[in-house]
mmCIF file with all atom_site columns, C-alpha atoms in Angstrom:
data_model
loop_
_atom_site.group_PDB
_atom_site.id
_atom_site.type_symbol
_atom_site.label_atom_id
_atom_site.label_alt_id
_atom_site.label_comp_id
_atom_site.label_asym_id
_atom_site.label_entity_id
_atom_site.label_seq_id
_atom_site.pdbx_PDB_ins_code
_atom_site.Cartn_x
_atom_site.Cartn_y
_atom_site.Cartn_z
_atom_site.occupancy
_atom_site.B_iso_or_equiv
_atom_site.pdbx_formal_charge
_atom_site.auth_seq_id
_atom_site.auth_comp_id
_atom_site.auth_asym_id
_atom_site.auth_atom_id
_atom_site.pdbx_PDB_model_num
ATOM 1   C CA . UNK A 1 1   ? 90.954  124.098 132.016 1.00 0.00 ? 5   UNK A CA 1
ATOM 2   C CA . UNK A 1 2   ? 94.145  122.456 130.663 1.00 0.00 ? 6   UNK A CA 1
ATOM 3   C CA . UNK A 1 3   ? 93.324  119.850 127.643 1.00 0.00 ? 7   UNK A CA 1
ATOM 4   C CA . UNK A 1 4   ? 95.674  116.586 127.662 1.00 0.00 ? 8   UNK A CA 1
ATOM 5   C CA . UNK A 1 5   ? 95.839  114.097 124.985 1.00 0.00 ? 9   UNK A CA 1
ATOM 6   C CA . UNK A 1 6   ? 95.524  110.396 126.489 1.00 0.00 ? 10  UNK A CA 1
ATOM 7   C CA . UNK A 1 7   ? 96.805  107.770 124.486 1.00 0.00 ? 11  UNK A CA 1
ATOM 8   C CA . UNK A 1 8   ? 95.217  103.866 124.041 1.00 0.00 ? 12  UNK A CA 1
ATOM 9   C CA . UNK A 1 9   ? 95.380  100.945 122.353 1.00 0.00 ? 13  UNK A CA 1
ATOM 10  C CA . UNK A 1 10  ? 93.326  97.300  122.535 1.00 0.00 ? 14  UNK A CA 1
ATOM 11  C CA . UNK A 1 11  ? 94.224  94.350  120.182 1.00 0.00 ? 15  UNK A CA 1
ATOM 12  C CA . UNK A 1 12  ? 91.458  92.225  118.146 1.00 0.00 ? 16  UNK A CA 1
ATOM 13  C CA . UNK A 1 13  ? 91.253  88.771  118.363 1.00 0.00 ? 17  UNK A CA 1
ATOM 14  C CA . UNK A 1 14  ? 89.650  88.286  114.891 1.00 0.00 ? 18  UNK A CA 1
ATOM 15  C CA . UNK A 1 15  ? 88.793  91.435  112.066 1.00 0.00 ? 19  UNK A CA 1
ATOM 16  C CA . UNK A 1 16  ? 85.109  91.106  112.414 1.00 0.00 ? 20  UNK A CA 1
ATOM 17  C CA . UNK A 1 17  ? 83.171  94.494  112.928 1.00 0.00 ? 21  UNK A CA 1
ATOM 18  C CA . UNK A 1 18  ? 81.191  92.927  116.397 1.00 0.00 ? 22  UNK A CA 1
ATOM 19  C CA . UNK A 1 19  ? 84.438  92.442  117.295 1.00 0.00 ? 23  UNK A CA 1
ATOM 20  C CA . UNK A 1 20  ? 85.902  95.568  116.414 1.00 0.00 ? 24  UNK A CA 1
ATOM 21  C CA . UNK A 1 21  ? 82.979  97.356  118.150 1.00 0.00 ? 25  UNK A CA 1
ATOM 22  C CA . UNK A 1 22  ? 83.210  95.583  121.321 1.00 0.00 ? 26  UNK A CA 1
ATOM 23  C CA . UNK A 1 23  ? 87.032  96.025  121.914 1.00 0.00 ? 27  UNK A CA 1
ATOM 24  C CA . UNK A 1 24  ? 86.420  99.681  120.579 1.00 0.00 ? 28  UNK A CA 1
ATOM 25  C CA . UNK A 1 25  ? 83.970  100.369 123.258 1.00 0.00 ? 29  UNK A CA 1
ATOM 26  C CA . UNK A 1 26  ? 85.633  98.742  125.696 1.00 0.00 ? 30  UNK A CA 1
ATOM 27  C CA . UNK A 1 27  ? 88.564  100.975 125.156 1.00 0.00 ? 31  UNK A CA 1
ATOM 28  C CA . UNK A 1 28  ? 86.975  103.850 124.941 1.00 0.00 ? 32  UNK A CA 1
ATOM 29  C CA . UNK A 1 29  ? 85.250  103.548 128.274 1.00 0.00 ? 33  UNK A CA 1
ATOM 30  C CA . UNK A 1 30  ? 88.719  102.172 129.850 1.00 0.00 ? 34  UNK A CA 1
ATOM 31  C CA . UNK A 1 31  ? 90.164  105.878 129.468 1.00 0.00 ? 35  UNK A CA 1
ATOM 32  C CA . UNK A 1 32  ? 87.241  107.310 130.293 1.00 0.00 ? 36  UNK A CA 1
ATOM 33  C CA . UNK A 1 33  ? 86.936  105.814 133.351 1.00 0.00 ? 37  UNK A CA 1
ATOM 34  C CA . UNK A 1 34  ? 90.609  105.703 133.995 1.00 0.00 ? 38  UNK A CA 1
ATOM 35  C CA . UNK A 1 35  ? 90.845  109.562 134.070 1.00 0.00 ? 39  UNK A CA 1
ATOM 36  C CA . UNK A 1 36  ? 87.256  110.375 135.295 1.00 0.00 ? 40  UNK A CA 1
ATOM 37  C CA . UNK A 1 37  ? 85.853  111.936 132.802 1.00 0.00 ? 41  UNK A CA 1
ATOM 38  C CA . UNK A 1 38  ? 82.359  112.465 130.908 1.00 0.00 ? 42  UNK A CA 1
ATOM 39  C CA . UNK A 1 39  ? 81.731  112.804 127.610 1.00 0.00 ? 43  UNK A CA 1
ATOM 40  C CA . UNK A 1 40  ? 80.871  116.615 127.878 1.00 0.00 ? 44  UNK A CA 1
ATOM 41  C CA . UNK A 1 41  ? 85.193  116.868 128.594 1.00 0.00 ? 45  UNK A CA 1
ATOM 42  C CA . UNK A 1 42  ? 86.072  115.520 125.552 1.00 0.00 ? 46  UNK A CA 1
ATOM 43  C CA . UNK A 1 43  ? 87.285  117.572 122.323 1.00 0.00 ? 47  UNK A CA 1
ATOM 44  C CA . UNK A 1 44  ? 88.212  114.807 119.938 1.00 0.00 ? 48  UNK A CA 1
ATOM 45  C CA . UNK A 1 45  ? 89.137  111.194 119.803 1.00 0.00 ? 49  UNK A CA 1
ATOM 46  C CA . UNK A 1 46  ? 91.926  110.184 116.738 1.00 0.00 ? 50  UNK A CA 1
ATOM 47  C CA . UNK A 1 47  ? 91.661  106.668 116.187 1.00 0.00 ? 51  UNK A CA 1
ATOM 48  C CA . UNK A 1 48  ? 94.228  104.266 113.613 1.00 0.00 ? 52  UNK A CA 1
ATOM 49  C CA . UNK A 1 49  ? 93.811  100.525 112.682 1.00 0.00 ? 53  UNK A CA 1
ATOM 50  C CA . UNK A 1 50  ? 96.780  98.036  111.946 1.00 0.00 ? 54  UNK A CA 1
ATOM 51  C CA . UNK A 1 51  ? 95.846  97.728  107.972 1.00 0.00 ? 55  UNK A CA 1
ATOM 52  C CA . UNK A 1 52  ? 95.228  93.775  108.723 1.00 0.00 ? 56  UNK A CA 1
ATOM 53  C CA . UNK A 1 53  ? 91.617  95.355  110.059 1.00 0.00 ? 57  UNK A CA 1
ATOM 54  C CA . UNK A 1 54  ? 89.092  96.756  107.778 1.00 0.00 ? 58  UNK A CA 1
ATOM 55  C CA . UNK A 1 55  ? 85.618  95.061  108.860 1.00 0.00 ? 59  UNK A CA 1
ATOM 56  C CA . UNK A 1 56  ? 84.563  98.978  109.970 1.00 0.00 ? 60  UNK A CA 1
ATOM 57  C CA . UNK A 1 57  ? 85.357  102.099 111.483 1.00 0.00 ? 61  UNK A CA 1
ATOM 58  C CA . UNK A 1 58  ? 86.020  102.498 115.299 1.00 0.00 ? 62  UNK A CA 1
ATOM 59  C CA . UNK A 1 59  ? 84.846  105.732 115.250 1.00 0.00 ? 63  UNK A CA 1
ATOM 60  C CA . UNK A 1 60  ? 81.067  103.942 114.290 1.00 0.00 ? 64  UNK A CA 1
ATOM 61  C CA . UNK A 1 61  ? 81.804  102.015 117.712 1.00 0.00 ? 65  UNK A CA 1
ATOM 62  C CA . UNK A 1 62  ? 82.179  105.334 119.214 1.00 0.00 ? 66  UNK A CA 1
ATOM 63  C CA . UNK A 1 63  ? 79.109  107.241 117.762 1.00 0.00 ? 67  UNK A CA 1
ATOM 64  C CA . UNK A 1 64  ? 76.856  104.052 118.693 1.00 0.00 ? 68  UNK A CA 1
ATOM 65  C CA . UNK A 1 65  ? 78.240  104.699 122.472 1.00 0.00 ? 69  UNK A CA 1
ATOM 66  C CA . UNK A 1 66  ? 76.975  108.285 122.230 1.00 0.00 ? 70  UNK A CA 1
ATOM 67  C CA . UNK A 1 67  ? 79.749  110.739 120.977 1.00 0.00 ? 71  UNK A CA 1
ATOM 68  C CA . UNK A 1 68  ? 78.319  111.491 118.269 1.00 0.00 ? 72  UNK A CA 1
ATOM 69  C CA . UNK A 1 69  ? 78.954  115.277 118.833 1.00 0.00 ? 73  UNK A CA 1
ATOM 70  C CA . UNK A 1 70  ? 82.460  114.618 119.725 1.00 0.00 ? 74  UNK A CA 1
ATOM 71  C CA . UNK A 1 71  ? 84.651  114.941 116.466 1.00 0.00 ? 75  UNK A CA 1
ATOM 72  C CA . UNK A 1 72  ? 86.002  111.817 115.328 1.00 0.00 ? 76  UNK A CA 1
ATOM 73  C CA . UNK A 1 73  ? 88.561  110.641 113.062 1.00 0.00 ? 77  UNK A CA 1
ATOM 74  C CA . UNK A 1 74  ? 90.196  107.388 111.969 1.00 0.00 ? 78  UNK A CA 1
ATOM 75  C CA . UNK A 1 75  ? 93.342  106.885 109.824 1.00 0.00 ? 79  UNK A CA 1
ATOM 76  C CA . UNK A 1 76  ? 95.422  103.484 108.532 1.00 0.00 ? 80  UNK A CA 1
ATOM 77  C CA . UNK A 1 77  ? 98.486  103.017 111.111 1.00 0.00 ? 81  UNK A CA 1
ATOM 78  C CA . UNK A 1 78  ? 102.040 102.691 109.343 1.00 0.00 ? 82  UNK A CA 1
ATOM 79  C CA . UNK A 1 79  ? 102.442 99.135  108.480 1.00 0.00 ? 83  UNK A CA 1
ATOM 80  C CA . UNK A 1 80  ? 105.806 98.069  109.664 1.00 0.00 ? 84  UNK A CA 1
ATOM 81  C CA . UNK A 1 81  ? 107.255 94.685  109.145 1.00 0.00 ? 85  UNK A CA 1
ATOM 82  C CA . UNK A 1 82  ? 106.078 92.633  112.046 1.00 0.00 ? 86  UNK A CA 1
ATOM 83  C CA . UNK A 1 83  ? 104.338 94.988  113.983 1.00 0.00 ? 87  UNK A CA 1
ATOM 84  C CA . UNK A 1 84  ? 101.813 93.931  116.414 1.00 0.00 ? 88  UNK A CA 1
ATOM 85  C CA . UNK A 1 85  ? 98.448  92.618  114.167 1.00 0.00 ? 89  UNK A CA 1
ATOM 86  C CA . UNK A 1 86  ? 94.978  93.749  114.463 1.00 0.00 ? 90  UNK A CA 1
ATOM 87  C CA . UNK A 1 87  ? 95.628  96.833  116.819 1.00 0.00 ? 91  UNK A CA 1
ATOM 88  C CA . UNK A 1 88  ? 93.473  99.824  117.222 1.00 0.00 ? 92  UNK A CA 1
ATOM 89  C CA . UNK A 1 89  ? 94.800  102.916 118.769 1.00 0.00 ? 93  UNK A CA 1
ATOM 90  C CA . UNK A 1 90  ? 93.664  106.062 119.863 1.00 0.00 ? 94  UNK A CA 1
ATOM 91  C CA . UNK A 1 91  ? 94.524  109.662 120.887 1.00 0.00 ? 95  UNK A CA 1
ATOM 92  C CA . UNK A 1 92  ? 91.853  111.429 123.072 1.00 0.00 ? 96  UNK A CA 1
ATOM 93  C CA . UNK A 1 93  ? 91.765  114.763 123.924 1.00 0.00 ? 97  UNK A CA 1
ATOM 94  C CA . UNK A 1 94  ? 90.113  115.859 126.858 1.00 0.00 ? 98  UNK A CA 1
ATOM 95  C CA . UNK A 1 95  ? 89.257  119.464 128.930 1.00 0.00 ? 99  UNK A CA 1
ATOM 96  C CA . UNK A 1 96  ? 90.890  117.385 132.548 1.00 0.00 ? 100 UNK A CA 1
ATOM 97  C CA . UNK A 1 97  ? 92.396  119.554 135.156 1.00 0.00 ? 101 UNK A CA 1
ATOM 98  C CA . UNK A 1 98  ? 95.235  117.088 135.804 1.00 0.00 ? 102 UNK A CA 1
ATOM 99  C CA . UNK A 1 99  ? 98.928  117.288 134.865 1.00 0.00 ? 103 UNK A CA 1
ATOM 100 C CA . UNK A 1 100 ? 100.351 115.676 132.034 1.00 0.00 ? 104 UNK A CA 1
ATOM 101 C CA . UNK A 1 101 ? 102.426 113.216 134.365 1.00 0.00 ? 105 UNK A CA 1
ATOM 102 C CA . UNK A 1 102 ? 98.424  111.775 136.093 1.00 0.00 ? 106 UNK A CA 1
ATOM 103 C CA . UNK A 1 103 ? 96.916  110.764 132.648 1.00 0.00 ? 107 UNK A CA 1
ATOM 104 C CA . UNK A 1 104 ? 96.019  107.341 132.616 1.00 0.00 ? 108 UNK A CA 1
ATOM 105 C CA . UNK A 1 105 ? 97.024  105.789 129.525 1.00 0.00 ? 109 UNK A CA 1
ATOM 106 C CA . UNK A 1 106 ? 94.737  102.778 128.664 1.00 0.00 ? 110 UNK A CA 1
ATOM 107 C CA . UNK A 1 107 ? 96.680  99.258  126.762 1.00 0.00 ? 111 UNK A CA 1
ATOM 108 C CA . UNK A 1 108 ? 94.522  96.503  126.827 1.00 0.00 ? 112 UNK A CA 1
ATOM 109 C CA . UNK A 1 109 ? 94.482  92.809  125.617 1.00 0.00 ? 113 UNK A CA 1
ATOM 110 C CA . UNK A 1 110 ? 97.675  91.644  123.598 1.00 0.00 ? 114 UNK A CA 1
ATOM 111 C CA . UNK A 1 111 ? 98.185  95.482  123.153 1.00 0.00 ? 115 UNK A CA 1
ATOM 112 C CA . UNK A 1 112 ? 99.826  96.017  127.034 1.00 0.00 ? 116 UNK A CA 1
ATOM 113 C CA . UNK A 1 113 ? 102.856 95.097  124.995 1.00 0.00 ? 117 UNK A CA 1
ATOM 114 C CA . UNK A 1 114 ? 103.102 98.091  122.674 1.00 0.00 ? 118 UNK A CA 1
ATOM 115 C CA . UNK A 1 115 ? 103.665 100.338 126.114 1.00 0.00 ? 119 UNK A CA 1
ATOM 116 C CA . UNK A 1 116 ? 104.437 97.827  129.431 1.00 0.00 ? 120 UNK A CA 1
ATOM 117 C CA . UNK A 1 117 ? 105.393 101.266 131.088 1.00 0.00 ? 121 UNK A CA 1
ATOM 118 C CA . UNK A 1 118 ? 101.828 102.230 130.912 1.00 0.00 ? 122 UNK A CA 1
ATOM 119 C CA . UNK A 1 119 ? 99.456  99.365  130.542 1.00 0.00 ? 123 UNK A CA 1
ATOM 120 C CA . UNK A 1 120 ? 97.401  98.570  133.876 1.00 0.00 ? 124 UNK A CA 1
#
């Protein structure tokens, strides 16, 4: 089974960590629906904040969903000089028997921006 990385990104309104977890969840269930797949296909979700956001972790967001045994990461994105605030990314990597060119890339909210080629 080929494993593809699918890329995402949703933009906060306000840093608050309810916040954070909604948009979180709601982002990671976007590519999971997006590309059909269950949680048993996944091998690891990377996930980076804009460094304007530090209420909590979206990988907690993530764990309360039920991936807990899916390994999880988050990191501080670069913070360039006018950047797009309050973003959270991630890179997914899932077992999907798809090619590369049928992943479903997932930009939601004020985020479509960041990739208008692939936001639905």
């Amino acid at each position: 089974m080929p494993v593809r990385a699918i890329r995402g990104a949703t933009q906060l309104d306000v840093d608050e960590r309810e916040h954070l977890f909604d948009r979180t969840r709601e982002l990671v269930q976007a590519v999971l629906d997006a590309n059909e797949i269950d949680t048993a296909s996944l091998i690891s979700i990377f996930f980076t904040c804009t460094p304007d956001l530090v209420a909590d972790f979206p990988a907690a967001a993530a764990r309360e969903m039920g991936l807990g045994d899916v390994p999880l990461m988050c990191a501080v994105e670069i913070g360039v000089p006018g950047a797009l605030p309050r973003v959270v990314r991630l890179m997914a990597h899932a077992e999907i028997d798809v090619p590369r060119s049928d992943v479903q890339h997932v930009y939601l909210h004020g985020a479509t921006s960041l990739r208008k080629d692939l936001a639905q």
